[in-house]
PDB file of C-alpha atoms and ligand atoms in Angstrom:
ATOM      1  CA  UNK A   1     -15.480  36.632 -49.396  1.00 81.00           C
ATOM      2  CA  UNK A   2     -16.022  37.892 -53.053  1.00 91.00           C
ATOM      3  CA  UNK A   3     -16.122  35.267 -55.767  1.00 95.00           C
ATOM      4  CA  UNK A   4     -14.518  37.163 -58.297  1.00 95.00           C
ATOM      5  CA  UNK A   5     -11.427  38.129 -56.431  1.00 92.00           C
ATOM      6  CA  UNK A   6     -10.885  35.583 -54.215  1.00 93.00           C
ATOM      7  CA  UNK A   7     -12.171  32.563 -56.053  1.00 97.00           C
ATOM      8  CA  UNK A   8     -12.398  32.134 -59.362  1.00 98.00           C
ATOM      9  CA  UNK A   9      -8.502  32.848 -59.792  1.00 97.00           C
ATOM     10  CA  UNK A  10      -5.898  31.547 -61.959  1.00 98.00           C
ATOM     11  CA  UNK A  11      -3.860  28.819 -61.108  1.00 98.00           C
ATOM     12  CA  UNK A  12      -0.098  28.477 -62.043  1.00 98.00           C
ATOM     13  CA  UNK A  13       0.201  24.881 -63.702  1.00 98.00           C
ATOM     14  CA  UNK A  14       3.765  22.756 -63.461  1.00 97.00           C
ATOM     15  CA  UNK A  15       5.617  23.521 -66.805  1.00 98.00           C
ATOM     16  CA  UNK A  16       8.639  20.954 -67.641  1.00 98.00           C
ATOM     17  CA  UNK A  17      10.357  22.523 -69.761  1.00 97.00           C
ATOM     18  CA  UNK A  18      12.076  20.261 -72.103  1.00 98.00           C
ATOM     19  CA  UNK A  19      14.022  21.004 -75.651  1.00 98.00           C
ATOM     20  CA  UNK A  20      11.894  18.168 -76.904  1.00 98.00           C
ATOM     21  CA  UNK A  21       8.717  20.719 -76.319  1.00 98.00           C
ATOM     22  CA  UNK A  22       7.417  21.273 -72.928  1.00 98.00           C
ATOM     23  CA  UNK A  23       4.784  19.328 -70.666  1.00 98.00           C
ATOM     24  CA  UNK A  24       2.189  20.478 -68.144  1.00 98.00           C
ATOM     25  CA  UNK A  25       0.497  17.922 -65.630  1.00 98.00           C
ATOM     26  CA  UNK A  26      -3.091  18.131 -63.863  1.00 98.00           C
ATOM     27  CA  UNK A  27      -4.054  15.506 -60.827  1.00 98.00           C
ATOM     28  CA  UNK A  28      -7.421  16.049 -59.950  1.00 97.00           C
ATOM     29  CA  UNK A  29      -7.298  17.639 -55.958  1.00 97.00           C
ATOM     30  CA  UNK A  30      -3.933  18.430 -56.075  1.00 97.00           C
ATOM     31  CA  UNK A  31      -3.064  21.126 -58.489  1.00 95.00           C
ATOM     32  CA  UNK A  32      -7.013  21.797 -58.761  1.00 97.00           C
ATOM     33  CA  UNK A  33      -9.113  21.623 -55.400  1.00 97.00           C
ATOM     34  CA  UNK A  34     -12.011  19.161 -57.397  1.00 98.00           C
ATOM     35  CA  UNK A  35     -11.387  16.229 -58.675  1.00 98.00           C
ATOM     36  CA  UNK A  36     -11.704  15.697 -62.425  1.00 98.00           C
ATOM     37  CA  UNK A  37     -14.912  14.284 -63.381  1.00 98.00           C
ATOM     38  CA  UNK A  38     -15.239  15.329 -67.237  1.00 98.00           C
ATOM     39  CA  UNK A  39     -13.054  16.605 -69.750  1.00 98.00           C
ATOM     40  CA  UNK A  40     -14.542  18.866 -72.797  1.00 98.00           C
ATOM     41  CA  UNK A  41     -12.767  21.043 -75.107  1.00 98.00           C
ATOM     42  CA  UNK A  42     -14.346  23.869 -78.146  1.00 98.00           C
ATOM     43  CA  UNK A  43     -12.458  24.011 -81.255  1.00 98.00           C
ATOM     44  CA  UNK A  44     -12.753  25.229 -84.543  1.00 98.00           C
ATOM     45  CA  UNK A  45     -14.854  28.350 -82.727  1.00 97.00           C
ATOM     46  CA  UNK A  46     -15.232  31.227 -85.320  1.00 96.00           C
ATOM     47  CA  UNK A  47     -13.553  34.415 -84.070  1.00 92.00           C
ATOM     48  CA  UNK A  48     -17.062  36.109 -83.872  1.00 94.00           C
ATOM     49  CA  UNK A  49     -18.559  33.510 -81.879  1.00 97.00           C
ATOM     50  CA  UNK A  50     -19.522  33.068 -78.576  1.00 97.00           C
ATOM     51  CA  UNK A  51     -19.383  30.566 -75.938  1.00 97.00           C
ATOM     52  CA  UNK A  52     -20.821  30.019 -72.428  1.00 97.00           C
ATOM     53  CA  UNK A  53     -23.693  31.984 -71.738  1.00 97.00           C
ATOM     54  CA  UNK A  54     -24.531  30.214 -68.583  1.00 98.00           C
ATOM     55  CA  UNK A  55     -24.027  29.557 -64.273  1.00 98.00           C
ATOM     56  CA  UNK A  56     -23.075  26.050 -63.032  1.00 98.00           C
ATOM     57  CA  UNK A  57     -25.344  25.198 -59.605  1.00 98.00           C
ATOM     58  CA  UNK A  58     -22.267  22.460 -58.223  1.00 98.00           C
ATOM     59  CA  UNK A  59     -20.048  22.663 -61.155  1.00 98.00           C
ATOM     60  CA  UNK A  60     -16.623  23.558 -60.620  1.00 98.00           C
ATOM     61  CA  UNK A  61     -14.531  24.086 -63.443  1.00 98.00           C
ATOM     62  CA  UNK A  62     -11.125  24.837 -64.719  1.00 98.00           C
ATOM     63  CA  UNK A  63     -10.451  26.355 -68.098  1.00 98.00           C
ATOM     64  CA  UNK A  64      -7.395  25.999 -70.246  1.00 98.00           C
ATOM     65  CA  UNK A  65      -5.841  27.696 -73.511  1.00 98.00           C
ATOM     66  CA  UNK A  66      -4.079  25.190 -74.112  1.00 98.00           C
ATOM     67  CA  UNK A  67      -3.402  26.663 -77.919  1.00 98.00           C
ATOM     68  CA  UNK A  68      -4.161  30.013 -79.006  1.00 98.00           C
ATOM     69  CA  UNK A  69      -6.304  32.653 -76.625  1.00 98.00           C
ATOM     70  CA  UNK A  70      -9.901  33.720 -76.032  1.00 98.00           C
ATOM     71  CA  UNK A  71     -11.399  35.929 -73.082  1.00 98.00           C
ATOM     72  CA  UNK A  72     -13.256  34.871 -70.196  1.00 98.00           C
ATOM     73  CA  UNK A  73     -15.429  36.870 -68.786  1.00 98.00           C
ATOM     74  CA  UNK A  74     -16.864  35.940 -65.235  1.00 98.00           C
ATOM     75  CA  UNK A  75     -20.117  37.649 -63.675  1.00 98.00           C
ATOM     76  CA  UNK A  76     -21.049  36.800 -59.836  1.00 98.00           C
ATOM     77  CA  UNK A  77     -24.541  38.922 -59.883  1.00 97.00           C
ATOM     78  CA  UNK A  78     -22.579  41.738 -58.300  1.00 96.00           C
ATOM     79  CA  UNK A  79     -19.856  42.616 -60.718  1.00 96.00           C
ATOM     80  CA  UNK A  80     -17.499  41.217 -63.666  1.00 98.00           C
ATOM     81  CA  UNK A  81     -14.275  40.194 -64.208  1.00 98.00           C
ATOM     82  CA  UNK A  82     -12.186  39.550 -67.756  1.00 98.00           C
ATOM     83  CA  UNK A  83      -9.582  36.841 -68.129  1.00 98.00           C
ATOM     84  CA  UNK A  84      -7.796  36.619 -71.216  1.00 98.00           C
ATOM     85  CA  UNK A  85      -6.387  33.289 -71.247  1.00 98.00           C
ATOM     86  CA  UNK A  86      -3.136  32.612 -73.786  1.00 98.00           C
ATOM     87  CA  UNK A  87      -0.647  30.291 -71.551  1.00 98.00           C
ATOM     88  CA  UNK A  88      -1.225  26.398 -71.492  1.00 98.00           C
ATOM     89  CA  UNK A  89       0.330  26.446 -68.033  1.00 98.00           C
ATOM     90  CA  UNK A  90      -2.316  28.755 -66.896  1.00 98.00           C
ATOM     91  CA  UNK A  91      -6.037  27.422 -65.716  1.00 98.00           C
ATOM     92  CA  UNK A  92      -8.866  29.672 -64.439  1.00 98.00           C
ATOM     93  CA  UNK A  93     -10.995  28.240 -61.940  1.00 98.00           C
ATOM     94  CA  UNK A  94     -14.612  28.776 -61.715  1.00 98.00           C
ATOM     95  CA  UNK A  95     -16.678  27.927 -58.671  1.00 98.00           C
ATOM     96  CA  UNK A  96     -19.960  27.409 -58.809  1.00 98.00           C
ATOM     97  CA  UNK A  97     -22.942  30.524 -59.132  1.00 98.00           C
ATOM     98  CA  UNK A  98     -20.703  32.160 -61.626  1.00 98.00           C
ATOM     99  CA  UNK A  99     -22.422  33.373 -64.768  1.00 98.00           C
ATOM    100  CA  UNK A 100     -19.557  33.236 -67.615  1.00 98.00           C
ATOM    101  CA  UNK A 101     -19.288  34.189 -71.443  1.00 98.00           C
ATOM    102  CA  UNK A 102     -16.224  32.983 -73.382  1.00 98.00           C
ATOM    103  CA  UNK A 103     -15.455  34.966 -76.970  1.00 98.00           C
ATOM    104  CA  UNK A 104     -12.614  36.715 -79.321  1.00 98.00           C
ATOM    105  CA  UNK A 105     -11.066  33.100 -79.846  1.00 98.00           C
ATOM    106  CA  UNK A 106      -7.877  33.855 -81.725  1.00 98.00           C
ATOM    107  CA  UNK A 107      -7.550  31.160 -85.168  1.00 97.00           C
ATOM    108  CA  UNK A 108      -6.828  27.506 -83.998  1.00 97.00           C
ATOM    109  CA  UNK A 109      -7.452  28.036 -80.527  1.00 98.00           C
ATOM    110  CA  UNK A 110      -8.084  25.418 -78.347  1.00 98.00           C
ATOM    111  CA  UNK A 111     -10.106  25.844 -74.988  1.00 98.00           C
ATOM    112  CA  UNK A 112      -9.651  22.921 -72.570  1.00 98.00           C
ATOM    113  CA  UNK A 113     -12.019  22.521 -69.625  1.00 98.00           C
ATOM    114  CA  UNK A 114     -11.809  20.166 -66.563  1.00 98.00           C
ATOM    115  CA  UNK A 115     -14.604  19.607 -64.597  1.00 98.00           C
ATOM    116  CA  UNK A 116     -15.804  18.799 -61.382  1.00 98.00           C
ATOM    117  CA  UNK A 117     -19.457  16.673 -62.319  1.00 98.00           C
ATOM    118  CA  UNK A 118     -20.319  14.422 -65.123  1.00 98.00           C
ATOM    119  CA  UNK A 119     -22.355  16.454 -67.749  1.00 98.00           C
ATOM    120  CA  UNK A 120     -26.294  17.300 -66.202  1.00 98.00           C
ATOM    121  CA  UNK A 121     -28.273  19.778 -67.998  1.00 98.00           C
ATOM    122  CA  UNK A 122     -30.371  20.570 -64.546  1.00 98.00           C
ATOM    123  CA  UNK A 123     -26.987  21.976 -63.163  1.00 98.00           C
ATOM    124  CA  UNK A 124     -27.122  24.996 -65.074  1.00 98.00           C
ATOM    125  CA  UNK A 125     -28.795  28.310 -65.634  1.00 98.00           C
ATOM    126  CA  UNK A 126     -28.848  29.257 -68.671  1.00 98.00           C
ATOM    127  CA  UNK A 127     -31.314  32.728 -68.343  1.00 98.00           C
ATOM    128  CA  UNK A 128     -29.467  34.968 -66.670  1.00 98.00           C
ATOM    129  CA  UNK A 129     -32.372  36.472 -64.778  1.00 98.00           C
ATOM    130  CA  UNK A 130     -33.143  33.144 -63.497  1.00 98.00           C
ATOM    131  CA  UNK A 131     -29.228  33.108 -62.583  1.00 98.00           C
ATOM    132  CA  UNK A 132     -29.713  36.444 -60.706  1.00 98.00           C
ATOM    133  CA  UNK A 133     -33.002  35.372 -58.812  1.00 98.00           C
ATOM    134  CA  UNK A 134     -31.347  32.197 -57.179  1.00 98.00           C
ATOM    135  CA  UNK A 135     -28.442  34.610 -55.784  1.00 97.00           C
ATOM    136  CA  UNK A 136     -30.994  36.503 -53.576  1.00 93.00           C
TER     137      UNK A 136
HETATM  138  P1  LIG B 201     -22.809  24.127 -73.425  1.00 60.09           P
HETATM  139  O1  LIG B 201     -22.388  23.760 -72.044  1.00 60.09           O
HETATM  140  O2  LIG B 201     -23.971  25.075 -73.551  1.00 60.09           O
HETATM  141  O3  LIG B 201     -21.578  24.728 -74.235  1.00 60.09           O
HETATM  142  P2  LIG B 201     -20.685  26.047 -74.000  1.00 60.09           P
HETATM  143  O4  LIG B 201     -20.765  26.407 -72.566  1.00 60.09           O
HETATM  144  O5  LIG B 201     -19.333  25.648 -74.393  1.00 60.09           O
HETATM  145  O6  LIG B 201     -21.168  27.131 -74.903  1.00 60.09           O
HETATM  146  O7  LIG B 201     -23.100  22.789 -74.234  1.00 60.09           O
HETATM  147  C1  LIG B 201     -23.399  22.790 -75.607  1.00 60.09           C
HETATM  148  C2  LIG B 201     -24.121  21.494 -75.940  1.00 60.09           C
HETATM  149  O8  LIG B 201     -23.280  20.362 -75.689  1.00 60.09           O
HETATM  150  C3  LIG B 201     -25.382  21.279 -75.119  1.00 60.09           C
HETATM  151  O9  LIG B 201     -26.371  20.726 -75.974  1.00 60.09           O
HETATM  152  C4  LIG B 201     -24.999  20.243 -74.086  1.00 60.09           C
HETATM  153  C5  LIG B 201     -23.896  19.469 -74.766  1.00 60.09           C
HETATM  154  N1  LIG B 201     -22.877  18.999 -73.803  1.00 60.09           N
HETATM  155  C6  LIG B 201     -22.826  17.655 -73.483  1.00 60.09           C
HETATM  156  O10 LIG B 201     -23.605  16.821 -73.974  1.00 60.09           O
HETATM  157  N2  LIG B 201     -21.868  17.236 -72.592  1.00 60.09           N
HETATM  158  C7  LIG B 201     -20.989  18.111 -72.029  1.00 60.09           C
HETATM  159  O11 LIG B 201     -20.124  17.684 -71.210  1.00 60.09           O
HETATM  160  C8  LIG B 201     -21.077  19.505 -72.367  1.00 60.09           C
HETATM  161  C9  LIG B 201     -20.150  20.517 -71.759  1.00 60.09           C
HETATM  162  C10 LIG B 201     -22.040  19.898 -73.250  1.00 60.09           C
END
């Protein structure tokens, strides 16, 4: 099974749409196979800047534009994959082993991430070679 085209995919949230404005719902194991563990979120990220830069050993995660947009770009040791994310009723899931890099965030964009784990630095990789060793 590849990881990047059978795994880390993007999942269609519920959208109610509603004149009012519109709502989108997330139950951990349900519309996401993890349960939710920890919610972060980057804002105020400079359009030059650049986020990620690491693998998650266990971590499963599930990222969110919930305003604005801002490409993901997933790397499983054997090839990569870009994900430009723009739709708050759009989530990409990320397994685990799955070196990523998150940049071009448009102005005021918001990046919303569900996870699987409480916060634990010793779950990631953050060389990349390091990252690459542990896949062999
Ligand atoms: P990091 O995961 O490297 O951020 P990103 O992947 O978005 O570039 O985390 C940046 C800093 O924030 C790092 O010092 C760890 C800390 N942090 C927490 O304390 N708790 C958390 O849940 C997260 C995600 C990060």
């Amino acid at each position: 099974m590849n990881k990047l085209d059978d795994v880390c995919k993007i999942i269609s949230l519920n959208k109610i749409p509603d004149a009012r404005g519109n709502l989108t719902f997330i139950e951990g194991n349900k519309q996401i196979p993890f349960p939710i563990e920890r919610v972060y979120y980057l804002y105020d990220v400079p359009a030059s800047s650049s986020r990620g830069g690491h693998a998650h050993k266990n971590l499963q995660q599930l990222i969110i534009a919930v305003s604005g947009s801002f490409t993901v770009v997933l790397d499983d040791g054997n090839g990569k994959k870009s994900f430009r994310l723009n739709k708050p009723y759009e989530g990409l899931y990320i397994c685990p082993m799955i070196w990523r890099e998150i940049h071009d965030f448009s102005s005021g964009s918001v990046c919303l991430v569900l996870a699987s784990l409480e916060y634990d630095e010793n779950d990631y990789y953050r060389d990349y070679n390091e990252f690459i060793k542990a896949l062999q």
